[in-house]
Coordinates of C-alpha atoms in Angstrom, one line a residue:
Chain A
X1444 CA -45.6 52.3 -2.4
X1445 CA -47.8 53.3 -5.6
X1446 CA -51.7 52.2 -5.5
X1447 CA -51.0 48.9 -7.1
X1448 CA -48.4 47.6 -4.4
X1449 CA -51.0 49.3 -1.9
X1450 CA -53.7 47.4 -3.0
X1451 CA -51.3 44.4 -3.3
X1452 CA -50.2 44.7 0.1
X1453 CA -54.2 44.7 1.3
X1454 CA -55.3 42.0 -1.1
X1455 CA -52.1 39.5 0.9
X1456 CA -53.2 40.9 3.8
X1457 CA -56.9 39.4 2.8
X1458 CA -55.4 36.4 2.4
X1459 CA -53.6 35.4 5.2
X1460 CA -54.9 37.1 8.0
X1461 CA -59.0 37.1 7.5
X1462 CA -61.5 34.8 6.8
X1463 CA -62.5 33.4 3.9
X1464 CA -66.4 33.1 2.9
X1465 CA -67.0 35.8 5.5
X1466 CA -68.1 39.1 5.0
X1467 CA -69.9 42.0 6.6
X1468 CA -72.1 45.0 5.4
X1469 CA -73.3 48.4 7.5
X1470 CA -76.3 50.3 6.7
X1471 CA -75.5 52.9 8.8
X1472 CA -78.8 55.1 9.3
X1473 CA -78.4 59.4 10.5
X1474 CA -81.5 61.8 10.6
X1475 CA -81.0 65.2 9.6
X1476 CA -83.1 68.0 9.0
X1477 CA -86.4 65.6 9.1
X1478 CA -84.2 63.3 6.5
X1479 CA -83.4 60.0 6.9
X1480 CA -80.0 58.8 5.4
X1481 CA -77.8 56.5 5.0
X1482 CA -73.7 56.2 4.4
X1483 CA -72.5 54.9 1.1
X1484 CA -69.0 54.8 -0.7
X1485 CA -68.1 54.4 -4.0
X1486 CA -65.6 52.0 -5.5
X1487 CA -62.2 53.8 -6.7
X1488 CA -62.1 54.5 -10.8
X1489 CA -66.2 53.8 -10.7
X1490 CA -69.3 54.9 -10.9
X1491 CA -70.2 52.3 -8.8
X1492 CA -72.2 52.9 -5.0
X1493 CA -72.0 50.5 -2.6
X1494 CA -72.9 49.6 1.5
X1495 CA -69.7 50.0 3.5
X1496 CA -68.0 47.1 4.9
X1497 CA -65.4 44.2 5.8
X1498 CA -63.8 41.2 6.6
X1499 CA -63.2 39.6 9.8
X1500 CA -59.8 39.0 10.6
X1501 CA -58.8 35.6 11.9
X1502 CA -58.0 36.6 16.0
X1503 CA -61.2 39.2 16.0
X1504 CA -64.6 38.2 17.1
X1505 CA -67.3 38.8 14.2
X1506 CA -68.7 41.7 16.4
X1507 CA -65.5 43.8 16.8
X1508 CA -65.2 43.4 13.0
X1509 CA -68.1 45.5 13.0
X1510 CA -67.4 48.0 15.4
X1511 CA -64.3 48.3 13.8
X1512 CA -65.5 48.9 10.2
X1513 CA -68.1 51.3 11.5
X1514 CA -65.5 53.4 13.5
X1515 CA -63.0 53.3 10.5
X1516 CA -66.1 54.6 8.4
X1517 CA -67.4 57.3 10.5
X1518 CA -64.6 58.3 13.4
X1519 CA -67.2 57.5 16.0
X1520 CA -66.7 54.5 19.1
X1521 CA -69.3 53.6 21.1
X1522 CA -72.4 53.1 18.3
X1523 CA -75.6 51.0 18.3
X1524 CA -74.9 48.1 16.1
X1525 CA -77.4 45.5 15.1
X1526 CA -77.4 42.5 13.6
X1527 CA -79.9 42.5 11.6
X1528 CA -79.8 39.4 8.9
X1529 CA -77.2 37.5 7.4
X1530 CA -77.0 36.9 3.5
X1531 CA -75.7 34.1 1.8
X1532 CA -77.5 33.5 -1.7
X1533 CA -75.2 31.8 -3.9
X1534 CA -75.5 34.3 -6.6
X1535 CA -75.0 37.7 -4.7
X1536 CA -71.9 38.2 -6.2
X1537 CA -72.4 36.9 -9.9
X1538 CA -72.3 39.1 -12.8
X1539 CA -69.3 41.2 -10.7
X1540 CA -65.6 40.7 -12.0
X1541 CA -62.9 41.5 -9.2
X1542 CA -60.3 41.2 -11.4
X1543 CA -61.7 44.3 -13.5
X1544 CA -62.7 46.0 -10.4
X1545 CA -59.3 45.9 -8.9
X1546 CA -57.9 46.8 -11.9
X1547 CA -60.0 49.7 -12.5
X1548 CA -59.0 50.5 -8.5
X1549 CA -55.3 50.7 -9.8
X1550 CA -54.2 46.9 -9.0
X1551 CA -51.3 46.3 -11.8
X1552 CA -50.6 42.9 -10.6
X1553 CA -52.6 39.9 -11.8
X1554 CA -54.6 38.2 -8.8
X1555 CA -52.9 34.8 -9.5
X1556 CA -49.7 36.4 -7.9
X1557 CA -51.4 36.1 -5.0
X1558 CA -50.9 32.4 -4.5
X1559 CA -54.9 31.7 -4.3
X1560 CA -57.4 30.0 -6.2
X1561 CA -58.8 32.5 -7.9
X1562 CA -62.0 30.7 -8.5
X1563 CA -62.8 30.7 -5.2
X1564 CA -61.1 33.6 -4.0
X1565 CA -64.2 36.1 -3.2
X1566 CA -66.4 34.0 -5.6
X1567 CA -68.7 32.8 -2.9
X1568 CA -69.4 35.3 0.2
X1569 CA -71.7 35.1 3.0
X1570 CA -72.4 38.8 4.5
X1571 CA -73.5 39.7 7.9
X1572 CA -75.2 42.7 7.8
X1573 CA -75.8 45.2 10.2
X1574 CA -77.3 48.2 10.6
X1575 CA -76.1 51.4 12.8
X1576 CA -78.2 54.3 14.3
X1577 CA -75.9 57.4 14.1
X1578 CA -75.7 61.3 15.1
X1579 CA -75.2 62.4 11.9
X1580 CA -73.4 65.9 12.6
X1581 CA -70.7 63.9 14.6
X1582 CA -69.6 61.5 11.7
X1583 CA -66.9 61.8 9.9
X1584 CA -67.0 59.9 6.6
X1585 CA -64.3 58.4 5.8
X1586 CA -63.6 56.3 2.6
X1587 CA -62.0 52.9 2.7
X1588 CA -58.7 51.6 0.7
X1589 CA -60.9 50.3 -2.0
X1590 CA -63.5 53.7 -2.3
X1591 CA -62.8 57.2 -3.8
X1592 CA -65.9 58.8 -1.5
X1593 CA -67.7 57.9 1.2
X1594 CA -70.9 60.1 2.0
X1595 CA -74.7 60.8 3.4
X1596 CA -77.7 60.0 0.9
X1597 CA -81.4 60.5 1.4
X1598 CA -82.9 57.3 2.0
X1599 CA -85.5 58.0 -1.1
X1600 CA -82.6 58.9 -3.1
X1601 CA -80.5 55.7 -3.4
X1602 CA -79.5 54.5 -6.5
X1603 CA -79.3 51.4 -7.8
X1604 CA -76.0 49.9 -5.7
X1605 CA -74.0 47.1 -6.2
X1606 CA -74.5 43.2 -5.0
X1607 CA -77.7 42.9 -2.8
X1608 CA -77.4 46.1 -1.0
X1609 CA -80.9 47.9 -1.8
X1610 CA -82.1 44.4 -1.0
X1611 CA -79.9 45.2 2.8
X1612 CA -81.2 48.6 3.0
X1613 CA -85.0 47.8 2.6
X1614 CA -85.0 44.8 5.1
X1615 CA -82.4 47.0 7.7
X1616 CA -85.3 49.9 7.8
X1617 CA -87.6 47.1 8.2
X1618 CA -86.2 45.4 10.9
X1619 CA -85.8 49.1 12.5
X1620 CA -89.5 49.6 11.9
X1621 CA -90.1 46.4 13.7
X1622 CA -87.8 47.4 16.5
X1623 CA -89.7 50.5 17.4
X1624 CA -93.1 47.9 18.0
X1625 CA -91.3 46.8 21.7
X1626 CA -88.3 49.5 22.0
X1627 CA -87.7 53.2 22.3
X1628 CA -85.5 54.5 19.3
X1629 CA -83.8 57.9 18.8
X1630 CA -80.7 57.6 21.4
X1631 CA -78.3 58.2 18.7
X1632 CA -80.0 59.8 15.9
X1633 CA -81.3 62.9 17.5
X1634 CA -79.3 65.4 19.8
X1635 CA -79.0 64.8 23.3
X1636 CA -81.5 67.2 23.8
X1637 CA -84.8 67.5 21.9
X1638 CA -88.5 68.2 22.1
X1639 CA -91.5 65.8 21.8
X1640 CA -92.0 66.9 18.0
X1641 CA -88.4 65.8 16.8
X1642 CA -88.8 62.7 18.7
X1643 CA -92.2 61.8 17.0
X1644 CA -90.9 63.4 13.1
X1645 CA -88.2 61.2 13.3
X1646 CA -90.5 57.7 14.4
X1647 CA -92.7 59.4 11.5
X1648 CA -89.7 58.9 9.0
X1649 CA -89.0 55.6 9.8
X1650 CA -92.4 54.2 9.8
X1651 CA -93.2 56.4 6.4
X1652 CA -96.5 57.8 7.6
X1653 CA -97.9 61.1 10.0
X1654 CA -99.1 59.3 14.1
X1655 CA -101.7 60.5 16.2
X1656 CA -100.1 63.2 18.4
X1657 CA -101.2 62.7 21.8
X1658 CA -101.2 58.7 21.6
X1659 CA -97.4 58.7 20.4
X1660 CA -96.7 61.0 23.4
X1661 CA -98.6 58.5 25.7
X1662 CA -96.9 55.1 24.1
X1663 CA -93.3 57.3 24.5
X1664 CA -94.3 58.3 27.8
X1665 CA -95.1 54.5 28.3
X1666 CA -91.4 53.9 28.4
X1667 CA -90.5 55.8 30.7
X1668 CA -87.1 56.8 29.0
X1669 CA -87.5 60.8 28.9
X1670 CA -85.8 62.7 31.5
X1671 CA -88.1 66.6 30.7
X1672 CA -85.9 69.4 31.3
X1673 CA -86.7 73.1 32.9
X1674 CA -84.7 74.6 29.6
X1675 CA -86.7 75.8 26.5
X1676 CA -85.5 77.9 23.1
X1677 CA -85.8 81.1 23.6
X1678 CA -89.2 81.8 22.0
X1679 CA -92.3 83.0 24.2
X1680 CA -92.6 81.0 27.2
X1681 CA -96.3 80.4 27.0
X1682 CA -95.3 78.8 23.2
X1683 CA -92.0 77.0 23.7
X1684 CA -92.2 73.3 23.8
X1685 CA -90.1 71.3 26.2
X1686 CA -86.9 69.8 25.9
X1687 CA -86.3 66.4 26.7
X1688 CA -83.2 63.7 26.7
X1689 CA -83.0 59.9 27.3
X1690 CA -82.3 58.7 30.6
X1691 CA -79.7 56.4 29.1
X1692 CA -79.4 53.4 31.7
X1693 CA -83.2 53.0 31.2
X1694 CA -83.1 53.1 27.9
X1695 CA -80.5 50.5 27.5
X1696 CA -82.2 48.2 30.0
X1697 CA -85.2 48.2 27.6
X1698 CA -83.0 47.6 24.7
X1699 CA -81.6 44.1 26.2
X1700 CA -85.5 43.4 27.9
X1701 CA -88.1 41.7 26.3
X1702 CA -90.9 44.4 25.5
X1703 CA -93.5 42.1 26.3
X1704 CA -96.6 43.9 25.0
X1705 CA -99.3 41.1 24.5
X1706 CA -101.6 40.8 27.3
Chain B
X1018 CA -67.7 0.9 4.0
X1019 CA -66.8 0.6 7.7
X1020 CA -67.7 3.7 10.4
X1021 CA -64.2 5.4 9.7
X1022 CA -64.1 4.9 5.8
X1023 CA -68.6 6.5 6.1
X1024 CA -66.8 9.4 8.6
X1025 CA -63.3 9.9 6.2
X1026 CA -65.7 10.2 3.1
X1027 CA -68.0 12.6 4.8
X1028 CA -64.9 15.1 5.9
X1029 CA -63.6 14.6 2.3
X1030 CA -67.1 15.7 1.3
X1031 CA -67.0 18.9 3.5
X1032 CA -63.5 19.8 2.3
X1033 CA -64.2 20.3 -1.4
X1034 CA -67.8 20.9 -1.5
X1035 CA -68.8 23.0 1.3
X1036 CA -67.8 26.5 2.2
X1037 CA -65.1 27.2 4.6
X1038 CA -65.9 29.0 7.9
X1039 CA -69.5 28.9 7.8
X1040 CA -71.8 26.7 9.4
X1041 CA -75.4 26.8 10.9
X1042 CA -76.9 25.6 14.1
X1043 CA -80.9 25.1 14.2
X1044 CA -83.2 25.7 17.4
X1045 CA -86.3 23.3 16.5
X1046 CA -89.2 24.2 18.7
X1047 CA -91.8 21.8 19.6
X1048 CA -94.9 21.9 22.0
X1049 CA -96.6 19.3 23.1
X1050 CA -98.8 19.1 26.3
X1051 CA -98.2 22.7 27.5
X1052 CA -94.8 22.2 27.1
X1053 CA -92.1 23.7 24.8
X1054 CA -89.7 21.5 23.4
X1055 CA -86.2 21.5 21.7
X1056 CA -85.0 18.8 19.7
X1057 CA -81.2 18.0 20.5
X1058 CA -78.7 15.7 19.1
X1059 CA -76.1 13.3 21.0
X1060 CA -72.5 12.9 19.5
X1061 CA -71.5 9.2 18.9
X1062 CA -69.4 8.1 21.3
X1063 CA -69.8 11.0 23.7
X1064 CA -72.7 12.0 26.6
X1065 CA -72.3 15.3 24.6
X1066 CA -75.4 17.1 23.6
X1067 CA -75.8 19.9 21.5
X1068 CA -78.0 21.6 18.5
X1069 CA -78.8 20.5 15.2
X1070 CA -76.5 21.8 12.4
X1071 CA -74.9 21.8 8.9
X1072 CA -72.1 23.5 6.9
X1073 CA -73.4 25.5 3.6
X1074 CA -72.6 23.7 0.0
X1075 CA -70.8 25.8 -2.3
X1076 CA -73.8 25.5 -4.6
X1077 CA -76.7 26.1 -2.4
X1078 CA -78.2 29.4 -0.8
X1079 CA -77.7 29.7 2.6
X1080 CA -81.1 29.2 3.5
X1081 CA -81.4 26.5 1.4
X1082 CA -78.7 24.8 3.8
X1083 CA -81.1 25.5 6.5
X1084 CA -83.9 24.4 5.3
X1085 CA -82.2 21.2 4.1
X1086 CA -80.8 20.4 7.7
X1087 CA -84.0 20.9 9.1
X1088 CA -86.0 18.6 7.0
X1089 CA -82.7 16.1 7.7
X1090 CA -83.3 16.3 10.9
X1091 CA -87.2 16.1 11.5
X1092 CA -88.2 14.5 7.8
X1093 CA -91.0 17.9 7.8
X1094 CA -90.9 20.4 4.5
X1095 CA -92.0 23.3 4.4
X1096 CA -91.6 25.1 8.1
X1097 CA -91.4 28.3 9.3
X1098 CA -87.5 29.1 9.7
X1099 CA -86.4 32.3 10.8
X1100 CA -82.6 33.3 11.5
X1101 CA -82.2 35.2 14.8
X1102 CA -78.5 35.9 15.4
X1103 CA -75.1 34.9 13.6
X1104 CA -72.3 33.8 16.3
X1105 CA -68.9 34.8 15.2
X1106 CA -67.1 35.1 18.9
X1107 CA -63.2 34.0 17.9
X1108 CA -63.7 31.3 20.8
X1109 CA -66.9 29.8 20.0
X1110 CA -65.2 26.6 19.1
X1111 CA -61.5 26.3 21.6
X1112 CA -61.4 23.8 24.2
X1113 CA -63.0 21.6 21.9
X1114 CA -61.1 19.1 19.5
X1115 CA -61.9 17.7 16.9
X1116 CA -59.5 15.3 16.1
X1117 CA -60.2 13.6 20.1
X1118 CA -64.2 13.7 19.0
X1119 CA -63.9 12.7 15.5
X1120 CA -61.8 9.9 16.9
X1121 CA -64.4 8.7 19.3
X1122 CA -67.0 8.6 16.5
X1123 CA -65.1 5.7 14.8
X1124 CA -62.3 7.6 12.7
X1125 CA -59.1 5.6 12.4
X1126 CA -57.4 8.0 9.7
X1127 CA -55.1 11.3 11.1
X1128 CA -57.4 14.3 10.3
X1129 CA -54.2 15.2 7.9
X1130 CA -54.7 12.3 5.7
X1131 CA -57.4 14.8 4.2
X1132 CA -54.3 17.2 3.3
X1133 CA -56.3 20.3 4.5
X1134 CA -54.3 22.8 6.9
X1135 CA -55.0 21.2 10.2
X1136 CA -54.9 24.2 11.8
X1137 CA -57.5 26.1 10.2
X1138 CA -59.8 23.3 9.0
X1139 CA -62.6 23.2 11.4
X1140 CA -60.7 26.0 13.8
X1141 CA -63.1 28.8 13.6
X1142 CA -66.7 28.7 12.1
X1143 CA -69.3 31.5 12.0
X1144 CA -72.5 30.1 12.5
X1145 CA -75.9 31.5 11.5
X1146 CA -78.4 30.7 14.3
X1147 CA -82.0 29.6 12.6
X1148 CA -85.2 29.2 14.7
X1149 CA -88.0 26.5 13.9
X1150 CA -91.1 26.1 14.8
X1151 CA -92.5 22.3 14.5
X1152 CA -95.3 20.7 14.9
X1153 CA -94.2 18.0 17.7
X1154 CA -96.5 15.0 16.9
X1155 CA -95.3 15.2 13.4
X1156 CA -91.9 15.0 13.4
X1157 CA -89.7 12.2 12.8
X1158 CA -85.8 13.0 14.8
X1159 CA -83.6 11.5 13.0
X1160 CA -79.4 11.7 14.0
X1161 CA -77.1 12.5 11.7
X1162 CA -73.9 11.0 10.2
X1163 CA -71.5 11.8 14.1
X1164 CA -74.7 11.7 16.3
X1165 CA -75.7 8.6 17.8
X1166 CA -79.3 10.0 19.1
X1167 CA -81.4 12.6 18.1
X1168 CA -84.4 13.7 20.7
X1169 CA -86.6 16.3 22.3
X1170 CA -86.0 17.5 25.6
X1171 CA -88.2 19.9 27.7
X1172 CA -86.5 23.3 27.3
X1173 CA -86.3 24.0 31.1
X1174 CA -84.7 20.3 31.4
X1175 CA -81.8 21.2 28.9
X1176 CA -78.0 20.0 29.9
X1177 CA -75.0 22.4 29.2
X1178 CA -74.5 21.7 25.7
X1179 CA -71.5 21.6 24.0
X1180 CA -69.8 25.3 22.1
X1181 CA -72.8 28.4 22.7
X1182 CA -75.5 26.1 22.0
X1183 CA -77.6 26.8 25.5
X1184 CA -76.9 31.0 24.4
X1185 CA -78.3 30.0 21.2
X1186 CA -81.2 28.4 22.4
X1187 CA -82.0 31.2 25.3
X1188 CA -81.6 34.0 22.6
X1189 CA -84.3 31.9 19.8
X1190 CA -86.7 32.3 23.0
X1191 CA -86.2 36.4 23.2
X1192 CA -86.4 36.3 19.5
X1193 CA -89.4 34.5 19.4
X1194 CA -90.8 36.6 22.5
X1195 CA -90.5 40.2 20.8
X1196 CA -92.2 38.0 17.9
X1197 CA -95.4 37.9 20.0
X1198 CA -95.7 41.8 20.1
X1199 CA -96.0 42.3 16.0
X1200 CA -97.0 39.3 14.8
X1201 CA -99.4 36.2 15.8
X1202 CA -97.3 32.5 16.1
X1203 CA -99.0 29.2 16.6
X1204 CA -99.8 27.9 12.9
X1205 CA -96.9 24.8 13.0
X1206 CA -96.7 24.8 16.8
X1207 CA -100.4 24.2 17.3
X1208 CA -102.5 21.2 15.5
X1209 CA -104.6 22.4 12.7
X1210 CA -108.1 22.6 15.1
X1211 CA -107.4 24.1 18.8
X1212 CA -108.9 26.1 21.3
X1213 CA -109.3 29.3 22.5
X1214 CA -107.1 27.9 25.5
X1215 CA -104.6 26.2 23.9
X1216 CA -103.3 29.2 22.0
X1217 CA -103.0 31.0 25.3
X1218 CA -101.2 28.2 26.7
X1219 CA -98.7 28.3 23.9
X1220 CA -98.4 32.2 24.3
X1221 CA -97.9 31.8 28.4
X1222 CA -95.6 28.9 27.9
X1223 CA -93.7 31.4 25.7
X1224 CA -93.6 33.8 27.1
X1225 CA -93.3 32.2 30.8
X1226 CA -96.1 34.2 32.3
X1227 CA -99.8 34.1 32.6
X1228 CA -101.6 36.4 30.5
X1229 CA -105.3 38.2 31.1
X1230 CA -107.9 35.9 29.2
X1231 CA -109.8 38.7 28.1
X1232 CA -107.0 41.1 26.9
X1233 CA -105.5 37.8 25.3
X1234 CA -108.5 37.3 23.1
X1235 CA -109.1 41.0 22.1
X1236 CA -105.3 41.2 20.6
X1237 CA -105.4 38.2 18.6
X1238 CA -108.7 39.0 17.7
X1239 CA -107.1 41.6 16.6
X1240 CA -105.2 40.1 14.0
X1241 CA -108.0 39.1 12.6
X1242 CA -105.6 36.0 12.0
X1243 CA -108.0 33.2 13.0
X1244 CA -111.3 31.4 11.6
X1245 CA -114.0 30.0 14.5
X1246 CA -115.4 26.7 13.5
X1247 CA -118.8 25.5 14.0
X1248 CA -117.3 21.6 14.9
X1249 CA -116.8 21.6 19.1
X1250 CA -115.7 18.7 21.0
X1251 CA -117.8 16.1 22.0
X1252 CA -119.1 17.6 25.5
X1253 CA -121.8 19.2 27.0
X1254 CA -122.7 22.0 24.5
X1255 CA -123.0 24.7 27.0
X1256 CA -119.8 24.2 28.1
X1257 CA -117.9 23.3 25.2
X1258 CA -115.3 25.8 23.7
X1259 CA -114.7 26.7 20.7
X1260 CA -112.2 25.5 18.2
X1261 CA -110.6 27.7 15.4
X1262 CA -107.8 27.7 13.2
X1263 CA -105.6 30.0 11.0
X1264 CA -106.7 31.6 8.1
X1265 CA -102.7 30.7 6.3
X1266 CA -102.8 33.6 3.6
X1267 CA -103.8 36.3 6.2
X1268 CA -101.1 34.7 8.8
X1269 CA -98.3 34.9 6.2
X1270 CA -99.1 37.9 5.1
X1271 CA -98.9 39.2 8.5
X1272 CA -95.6 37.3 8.9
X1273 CA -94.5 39.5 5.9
X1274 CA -95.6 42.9 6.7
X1275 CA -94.4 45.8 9.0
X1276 CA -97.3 45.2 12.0
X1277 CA -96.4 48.9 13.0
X1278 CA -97.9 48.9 16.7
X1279 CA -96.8 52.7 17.2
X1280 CA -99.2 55.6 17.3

């Protein structure tokens, strides 16, 4: 099949076998070298960067749909996912022509062969959005039918995407900000094995600002969650800082508790 | 118009103006007398209860929706809404049908008479879960066009409600709970003068657990969220507490902001 019939092919398969009015988005975070970034694609023939995402088919609940578009993204199974807000302006997908876009994608085939109302066809789409915490040097990005590239940007270096996705972005690192008020964060974004000072550099690159040293390690220490280990890098002895790791069934029993922290 | 010519009209409205797939459900919050409240809604013809709702116009924002239902529902404007989950599980809706309830709510027509694809139409619906929280002594329940009742019930005296509504309730309350640890609540639960007391209450009855009275009033002094008035009831001076209220710009803009708790 060339890229038209392919896209054809995908565009039926939109039709018939997913729902309409129902979208989803991933802003799926990775820390690396003290950076925070985040995953983005780029539409086929464009200049265009956009969130990764998808559809839900009709026989998949609206969580595996998001599993699945972050596995098909990034190789990985078994990923934090959270819900974080869902989108439905009436305008978020005004002033955006699919017809051109497909047609810039390849699509040779006018979308009224496709048997829908084209005025409603992906006129009007409510998004869920969620955002993923991932080890960054374990994905594998991976573009979708519809993107030429799919790759890591600094978080300070976005540009100016399509849609409402800065918009998703900004409010996904805020919700992750809030999230780190009544839970322990860092499971997937750092290594399984770490010391105190990548732990606190990376809660220091989500909340944008420097903590007190010795009142984060209390408040971490609060949790419970790190397991230390005897092993160090091989520096001096008197100098080397400890390794630690999350003692993962605690930390996923605080991550379905309620942190209650008042009073 | 008779019932089934109001209920036919109604459905013919939801088929061309409102989007497919997507609908809303609304956890209104009340307190009244140390206890929290949820406002529920009875099905004509059925002993079934279940939670608020609406279906999105193709012209109107999602949260406009929202909003809309809520004010249907309670005759209040401008309330604190906040969405806490979306609930797309693929059998959110089976073993229900629609045809046998819309029949005991007075429809005499064949649900195909509205020439939509029976077996889609109303088959699967995501549905964006809002919170509210209401001012009891205000509000106004009012049913809406297939409910026959629309009332508050204590929210440890709730029945099994129809679909995931009694999920959707218990997961508002751990919403609202991790609210308490970065931002202050109270300003629509609470009239606009209370005590000291009374917000505690509302915090314990939250949170289902007495709280320290001192530790209470340090954090939410903290906030620096409320305004001590000179006005006390009309007791014995000595012994009369004090009443404050919320200072509504510093509240919002607390409701607004990242209220980073960390380090």
């Amino acid at each position: 099949m060339d890229r038209s019939e392919i896209l054809l092919s995908f565009l039926k398969d939109y039709r018939d076998h997913y729902l309409p009015s129902v979208s989803l988005d991933l802003v799926i975070f990775g820390f690396h070298e003290g950076q925070m970034k985040v995953l983005l694609i780029r539409f086929k023939g464009s200049q265009d960067w956009l969130l990764p995402g998808g559809r839900v088919r009709k026989d998949e609940d609206l969580n595996e749909a998001a599993y699945r578009s972050l596995r098909e993204r990034t190789g990985l199974e078994k990923l934090f996912l959270q819900q974080f807000q869902t989108f439905g302006k009436v305008d978020r997908l005004t002033h955006f022509s699919w017809e051109e876009t497909l047609t810039k994608m390849g699509l040779k085939e006018p979308l009224e062969s496709l048997g829908v109302d084209i005025a409603s066809f992906w006129s009007r789409d409510i998004s869920v959005g969620y955002y993923a915490l991932v080890e960054y040097t374990k994905v594998n990005p991976t573009p979708d039918i519809m993107s030429d590239e799919c790759q890591w940007w600094d978080i300070d270096q976005v540009p100016q995407l399509l849609f409402d996705h800065n918009d998703m972005i900004r409010l996904a690192l805020k919700t992750l900000r809030r999230q780190l008020s009544y839970q322990p964060i860092g499971y997937n974004l750092l290594p399984e094995e770490f010391t105190m000072s990548e732990l606190q550099s990376l809660y220091e690159t989500i909340l944008g600002r420097k903590l007190d040293r010795r009142n984060f390690y209390k408040q971490i220490m609060n949790y419970d969650v790190l397991e230390r280990l005897e092993k160090r890098p091989t520096i001096p002895a008197s100098k080397a800082p400890y390794l630690y790791r999350f003692k993962k069934e605690r930390y996923e029993q605080l991550l379905n508790e309620e942190d209650l922290s008042v009073g």
